[in-house]
mmCIF file of C-alpha atoms in Angstrom:
data_model
loop_
_atom_site.group_PDB
_atom_site.id
_atom_site.type_symbol
_atom_site.label_atom_id
_atom_site.label_comp_id
_atom_site.label_asym_id
_atom_site.label_seq_id
_atom_site.Cartn_x
_atom_site.Cartn_y
_atom_site.Cartn_z
ATOM 1 C CA MET T 1 0.883 -7.592 -27.652
ATOM 2 C CA LEU T 2 3.982 -6.294 -28.310
ATOM 3 C CA ILE T 3 1.577 -4.036 -31.252
ATOM 4 C CA PHE T 4 -0.206 -3.005 -28.555
ATOM 5 C CA ILE T 5 2.289 -1.775 -26.161
ATOM 6 C CA ALA T 6 3.910 -0.393 -29.115
ATOM 7 C CA LEU T 7 0.405 1.289 -29.775
ATOM 8 C CA ALA T 8 -0.065 2.855 -26.825
ATOM 9 C CA LEU T 9 2.956 4.639 -26.258
ATOM 10 C CA TYR T 10 2.349 6.665 -29.681
ATOM 11 C CA LEU T 11 -1.158 7.503 -29.734
ATOM 12 C CA SER T 12 -3.270 9.811 -27.742
ATOM 13 C CA SER T 13 -4.152 9.665 -23.378
ATOM 14 C CA ALA T 14 -8.304 8.007 -24.853
ATOM 15 C CA VAL T 15 -6.179 5.722 -26.971
ATOM 16 C CA GLN T 16 -3.527 4.743 -24.337
ATOM 17 C CA SER T 17 -6.352 4.545 -21.855
ATOM 18 C CA ASN T 18 -8.148 1.702 -23.469
ATOM 19 C CA ILE T 19 -5.307 -0.558 -24.785
ATOM 20 C CA VAL T 20 -4.045 -0.501 -20.811
ATOM 21 C CA SER T 21 -7.825 -1.664 -20.531
ATOM 22 C CA PHE T 22 -7.527 -4.394 -23.447
ATOM 23 C CA LEU T 23 -3.730 -5.355 -21.535
ATOM 24 C CA ASN T 24 -4.301 -4.923 -18.070
ATOM 25 C CA SER T 25 -8.582 -7.331 -18.747
ATOM 26 C CA MET T 26 -5.895 -9.913 -20.229
ATOM 27 C CA LYS T 27 -3.428 -9.392 -17.598
ATOM 28 C CA SER T 28 -5.608 -10.634 -14.316
ATOM 29 C CA GLY T 29 -7.673 -12.893 -17.190
ATOM 30 C CA PHE T 30 -5.256 -14.828 -17.775
ATOM 31 C CA LEU T 31 -3.287 -14.699 -13.491
ATOM 32 C CA ASN T 32 -7.237 -15.842 -13.015
ATOM 33 C CA VAL T 33 -6.983 -19.356 -14.873
ATOM 34 C CA VAL T 34 -3.854 -19.539 -12.888
ATOM 35 C CA ARG T 35 -5.249 -19.259 -9.808
ATOM 36 C CA SER T 36 -8.006 -21.713 -10.415
ATOM 37 C CA VAL T 37 -5.962 -23.741 -12.347
ATOM 38 C CA GLU T 38 -3.342 -23.851 -9.183
ATOM 39 C CA ASN T 39 -6.427 -23.495 -6.420
ATOM 40 C CA PHE T 40 -8.546 -26.919 -8.001
ATOM 41 C CA SER T 41 -4.856 -29.106 -7.477
ATOM 42 C CA ASP T 42 -4.927 -28.085 -4.079
ATOM 43 C CA GLU T 43 -7.877 -28.573 -3.606
ATOM 44 C CA HIS T 44 -7.626 -32.040 -4.560
ATOM 45 C CA PHE T 45 -5.744 -33.263 -1.606
ATOM 46 C CA ASP T 46 -6.651 -35.699 1.019
ATOM 47 C CA GLN T 47 -7.427 -31.955 3.111
ATOM 48 C CA ARG T 48 -9.497 -29.824 0.683
ATOM 49 C CA GLU T 49 -12.177 -28.633 2.755
ATOM 50 C CA GLU T 50 -9.464 -27.803 5.806
ATOM 51 C CA ILE T 51 -7.543 -25.560 2.641
ATOM 52 C CA LYS T 52 -10.661 -23.552 1.808
ATOM 53 C CA ILE T 53 -11.832 -22.636 6.095
ATOM 54 C CA LEU T 54 -7.560 -21.326 5.788
ATOM 55 C CA ARG T 55 -7.745 -19.398 3.490
ATOM 56 C CA LYS T 56 -10.645 -17.751 4.050
ATOM 57 C CA LYS T 57 -9.512 -17.302 8.266
ATOM 58 C CA ASN T 58 -5.714 -15.887 7.073
ATOM 59 C CA GLU T 59 -7.848 -13.173 5.316
ATOM 60 C CA GLU T 60 -10.430 -12.182 7.897
ATOM 61 C CA TYR T 61 -7.004 -12.426 9.755
ATOM 62 C CA LYS T 62 -5.060 -9.277 7.790
ATOM 63 C CA GLU T 63 -8.285 -7.301 7.175
ATOM 64 C CA LEU T 64 -9.297 -7.765 11.068
ATOM 65 C CA THR T 65 -5.265 -7.320 12.389
ATOM 66 C CA LEU T 66 -6.305 -3.543 10.487
ATOM 67 C CA VAL T 67 -9.323 -3.093 11.883
ATOM 68 C CA ASP T 68 -7.249 -3.921 15.293
ATOM 69 C CA LEU T 69 -4.689 -1.731 14.990
ATOM 70 C CA GLN T 70 -7.294 1.757 14.119
ATOM 71 C CA LEU T 71 -9.117 1.121 17.325
ATOM 72 C CA LYS T 72 -5.848 1.300 20.002
ATOM 73 C CA GLU T 73 -5.048 4.342 17.601
ATOM 74 C CA GLN T 74 -8.802 5.731 17.907
ATOM 75 C CA LEU T 75 -9.249 4.836 21.927
ATOM 76 C CA SER T 76 -5.249 6.245 22.415
ATOM 77 C CA MET T 77 -6.186 9.788 21.003
ATOM 78 C CA LEU T 78 -10.253 9.443 22.973
ATOM 79 C CA LEU T 79 -7.991 8.792 26.139
ATOM 80 C CA SER T 80 -6.662 12.233 24.709
ATOM 81 C CA GLN T 81 -9.841 14.046 23.490
ATOM 82 C CA TYR T 82 -12.833 13.784 25.319
ATOM 83 C CA ASN T 83 -14.301 14.325 22.352
ATOM 84 C CA SER T 84 -13.358 11.876 19.968
ATOM 85 C CA LYS T 85 -14.963 10.719 17.056
ATOM 86 C CA MET T 86 -14.927 6.767 17.278
ATOM 87 C CA SER T 87 -14.592 4.956 13.644
ATOM 88 C CA ILE T 88 -14.816 1.116 14.136
ATOM 89 C CA ASN T 89 -15.143 -0.254 10.859
ATOM 90 C CA PRO T 90 -12.257 1.291 8.480
ATOM 91 C CA LYS T 91 -12.765 0.557 5.286
ATOM 92 C CA VAL T 92 -10.234 -1.519 3.320
ATOM 93 C CA LYS T 93 -10.160 -3.861 0.345
ATOM 94 C CA LEU T 94 -8.300 -6.957 -0.409
ATOM 95 C CA VAL T 95 -6.798 -6.285 -4.205
ATOM 96 C CA SER T 96 -3.290 -7.858 -6.284
ATOM 97 C CA ALA T 97 -1.261 -6.609 -8.411
ATOM 98 C CA ILE T 98 -1.619 -7.848 -12.382
ATOM 99 C CA SER T 99 1.474 -6.484 -13.432
ATOM 100 C CA TYR T 100 4.672 -3.739 -13.693
ATOM 101 C CA ALA T 101 3.562 -1.213 -14.894
ATOM 102 C CA LYS T 102 6.873 -0.837 -17.318
ATOM 103 C CA PHE T 103 10.084 -3.512 -17.886
ATOM 104 C CA GLY T 104 12.918 -2.001 -15.062
ATOM 105 C CA ASP T 105 10.832 -0.649 -13.299
ATOM 106 C CA ILE T 106 10.230 -2.371 -9.564
ATOM 107 C CA ASN T 107 8.247 0.384 -8.149
ATOM 108 C CA LYS T 108 4.907 1.149 -10.492
ATOM 109 C CA VAL T 109 2.055 -1.827 -10.560
ATOM 110 C CA TRP T 110 -1.113 -1.698 -12.030
ATOM 111 C CA ILE T 111 -3.664 -3.126 -9.676
ATOM 112 C CA ASP T 112 -6.687 -5.047 -10.185
ATOM 113 C CA PHE T 113 -9.555 -3.629 -7.924
ATOM 114 C CA ASP T 114 -13.143 -3.250 -8.924
ATOM 115 C CA GLU T 115 -14.373 -0.062 -6.666
ATOM 116 C CA PHE T 116 -11.118 2.129 -7.869
ATOM 117 C CA ASN T 117 -12.134 6.152 -8.371
ATOM 118 C CA SER T 118 -9.525 7.796 -10.637
ATOM 119 C CA SER T 119 -10.547 10.749 -8.078
ATOM 120 C CA LYS T 120 -9.070 9.436 -5.576
ATOM 121 C CA THR T 121 -5.446 8.710 -3.637
ATOM 122 C CA TYR T 122 -5.113 5.540 -1.596
ATOM 123 C CA GLY T 123 -2.943 3.961 1.003
ATOM 124 C CA LEU T 124 -1.721 0.411 0.762
ATOM 125 C CA VAL T 125 -0.495 -1.570 3.129
ATOM 126 C CA TYR T 126 0.764 -5.185 2.367
ATOM 127 C CA ASN T 127 1.302 -7.692 5.712
ATOM 128 C CA ASN T 128 0.867 -4.493 8.137
ATOM 129 C CA TYR T 129 3.120 -1.966 6.496
ATOM 130 C CA ALA T 130 2.542 1.166 4.881
ATOM 131 C CA ALA T 131 3.473 -0.599 1.898
ATOM 132 C CA GLY T 132 2.590 3.162 -0.691
ATOM 133 C CA ILE T 133 -0.006 4.525 -2.864
ATOM 134 C CA VAL T 134 -2.011 4.481 -5.181
ATOM 135 C CA VAL T 135 -2.973 6.750 -8.496
ATOM 136 C CA SER T 136 -4.715 7.035 -11.202
ATOM 137 C CA LYS T 137 -2.932 6.780 -14.419
ATOM 138 C CA ASP T 138 -4.953 6.972 -17.808
ATOM 139 C CA GLU T 139 -8.176 6.232 -15.747
ATOM 140 C CA HIS T 140 -6.326 2.866 -14.163
ATOM 141 C CA PRO T 141 -4.922 2.082 -10.368
ATOM 142 C CA LEU T 142 -1.605 1.962 -10.179
ATOM 143 C CA ALA T 143 0.180 1.657 -7.450
ATOM 144 C CA LEU T 144 2.895 3.784 -6.595
ATOM 145 C CA LEU T 145 5.704 1.681 -4.739
ATOM 146 C CA ASN T 146 7.252 3.048 -1.464
ATOM 147 C CA ARG T 147 10.377 3.693 -3.331
ATOM 148 C CA ASP T 148 9.547 5.370 -5.824
ATOM 149 C CA LEU T 149 10.189 9.606 -5.777
ATOM 150 C CA LYS T 150 6.596 10.425 -6.437
ATOM 151 C CA SER T 151 5.156 8.105 -3.150
ATOM 152 C CA SER T 152 4.062 10.465 -0.501
ATOM 153 C CA TYR T 153 1.984 10.444 2.535
ATOM 154 C CA ALA T 154 2.651 12.383 5.869
ATOM 155 C CA VAL T 155 4.193 10.607 8.945
ATOM 156 C CA HIS T 156 4.725 10.364 12.674
ATOM 157 C CA VAL T 157 8.714 9.892 13.540
ATOM 158 C CA GLY T 158 9.166 8.946 17.308
ATOM 159 C CA GLN T 159 8.037 8.929 20.969
ATOM 160 C CA LYS T 160 6.353 12.109 21.047
ATOM 161 C CA ASN T 161 5.245 12.032 16.892
ATOM 162 C CA ALA T 162 6.559 14.606 14.874
ATOM 163 C CA PRO T 163 5.308 15.349 12.064
ATOM 164 C CA GLY T 164 6.790 15.060 9.030
ATOM 165 C CA ILE T 165 6.588 13.628 4.597
ATOM 166 C CA VAL T 166 7.860 10.290 3.986
ATOM 167 C CA HIS T 167 8.582 9.403 0.217
ATOM 168 C CA GLY T 168 11.058 7.073 -1.567
ATOM 169 C CA ASN T 169 14.121 8.747 -3.078
ATOM 170 C CA GLY T 170 15.829 6.064 -5.515
ATOM 171 C CA SER T 171 17.304 3.543 -2.912
ATOM 172 C CA GLU T 172 16.804 1.057 -0.921
ATOM 173 C CA ASN T 173 15.989 3.361 2.112
ATOM 174 C CA LEU T 174 13.201 5.543 2.249
ATOM 175 C CA ILE T 175 12.952 9.756 3.738
ATOM 176 C CA VAL T 176 11.139 11.740 6.355
ATOM 177 C CA GLU T 177 10.990 15.204 5.141
ATOM 178 C CA PHE T 178 9.962 19.083 6.823
ATOM 179 C CA ILE T 179 10.208 16.878 10.337
ATOM 180 C CA PRO T 180 10.251 20.890 12.615
ATOM 181 C CA ALA T 181 13.952 20.858 13.868
ATOM 182 C CA TRP T 182 12.562 22.246 17.774
ATOM 183 C CA MET T 183 11.636 18.465 18.099
ATOM 184 C CA SER T 184 13.454 15.450 18.893
ATOM 185 C CA ILE T 185 13.987 12.422 16.732
ATOM 186 C CA GLU T 186 16.784 9.900 17.639
ATOM 187 C CA VAL T 187 17.959 7.378 15.342
ATOM 188 C CA GLY T 188 16.390 3.716 15.690
ATOM 189 C CA ASP T 189 12.761 6.037 15.904
ATOM 190 C CA GLU T 190 10.442 3.615 15.152
ATOM 191 C CA VAL T 191 8.406 6.209 11.424
ATOM 192 C CA LYS T 192 4.036 5.704 11.326
ATOM 193 C CA THR T 193 1.752 6.885 9.308
ATOM 194 C CA SER T 194 0.142 9.951 11.206
ATOM 195 C CA GLY T 195 -3.369 9.648 9.555
ATOM 196 C CA LEU T 196 -3.363 14.107 7.931
ATOM 197 C CA ASP T 197 -3.526 12.625 4.574
ATOM 198 C CA ASN T 198 -6.562 10.396 3.936
ATOM 199 C CA MET T 199 -5.283 7.381 2.434
ATOM 200 C CA PHE T 200 -4.095 6.290 5.964
ATOM 201 C CA PHE T 201 -5.509 5.497 9.233
ATOM 202 C CA SER T 202 -2.692 6.595 12.064
ATOM 203 C CA GLY T 203 -0.468 3.652 13.888
ATOM 204 C CA ILE T 204 0.814 1.336 10.547
ATOM 205 C CA LYS T 205 3.893 1.732 9.964
ATOM 206 C CA VAL T 206 6.785 1.951 8.065
ATOM 207 C CA GLY T 207 9.631 2.036 8.698
ATOM 208 C CA LYS T 208 13.073 3.031 11.705
ATOM 209 C CA VAL T 209 15.151 5.745 11.351
ATOM 210 C CA ILE T 210 18.461 5.362 10.734
ATOM 211 C CA GLU T 211 20.090 9.284 10.591
ATOM 212 C CA ILE T 212 19.555 12.522 10.766
ATOM 213 C CA LYS T 213 20.244 15.589 9.167
ATOM 214 C CA ARG T 214 19.268 18.911 9.296
ATOM 215 C CA SER T 215 18.261 21.245 6.528
ATOM 216 C CA GLN T 216 17.317 25.188 7.332
ATOM 217 C CA GLY T 217 15.213 25.061 9.638
ATOM 218 C CA TYR T 218 13.622 20.990 9.427
ATOM 219 C CA GLN T 219 14.861 17.518 10.088
ATOM 220 C CA ASN T 220 14.917 15.394 7.737
ATOM 221 C CA ALA T 221 15.420 11.676 8.579
ATOM 222 C CA ILE T 222 16.809 8.355 6.727
ATOM 223 C CA ILE T 223 14.512 5.507 7.127
ATOM 224 C CA LYS T 224 14.869 2.325 6.733
ATOM 225 C CA PRO T 225 11.272 0.503 4.921
ATOM 226 C CA TYR T 226 9.385 -2.741 6.450
ATOM 227 C CA TYR T 227 8.261 -3.610 4.169
ATOM 228 C CA SER T 228 10.618 -4.343 0.477
ATOM 229 C CA ASN T 229 9.143 -3.411 -3.399
ATOM 230 C CA ASN T 230 10.248 -7.576 -3.940
ATOM 231 C CA LYS T 231 7.404 -8.790 -2.351
ATOM 232 C CA ILE T 232 4.053 -8.108 -3.971
ATOM 233 C CA GLY T 233 1.537 -10.241 -5.029
ATOM 234 C CA TYR T 234 -1.916 -9.011 -2.812
ATOM 235 C CA PHE T 235 -2.569 -6.330 -0.924
ATOM 236 C CA TYR T 236 -5.201 -3.620 1.365
ATOM 237 C CA ILE T 237 -6.506 -0.355 0.161
ATOM 238 C CA ILE T 238 -7.535 1.640 2.393
ATOM 239 C CA LYS T 239 -11.096 3.057 1.253
ATOM 240 C CA ASP T 240 -11.418 5.611 2.972
ATOM 241 C CA THR T 241 -10.447 6.956 6.038
ATOM 242 C CA LYS T 242 -13.542 7.556 7.900
#
């Protein structure tokens, strides 16, 4: 394993991609074995059938919650714009984290996503909170969690929906930049995805404003995120917002 990792650091990007694919396949296979053993153990309790049913119900509930969230946002828009087209079936998929992409960096995680399109960037959701984005790295799906410097997406701030772009800054909190200076925002305002980036649909909660700064005609908001990067496991990927 260490030999493959060392080679991946020095060989061409094409060879690196093959090695990453091989390593991720090994990790994914190992995780599947572990989960199979855990599931086998669970299913041998007296309530094994109930456990199976509750697991399925739990995943269905999480997906329905995302559907419900989008419907609320679409209906709200419909009231103000009579010609809005309403979508009632957002395409989301439950995926699992495989491993950190690099030791010591908890903001980048390989994702097991068999429908991955390397030409797209996807929104990532954890327990109904925006968790980051998924990009292509050597043709493989890599999650850039919220605190990563390159994890950015469009948001609205506060009740007046002040537009901005949120991204990580390497610390515990996130920053929303390019908020128009003439729009009123306050500490305590909630930040949600705007859906204007085609990665997320609107209304997914990101965090709350804890500090406001002004910079050359714009406002910047420091926000405390709802999702914490130390929680990895299963995520929902938003495959399509239409």
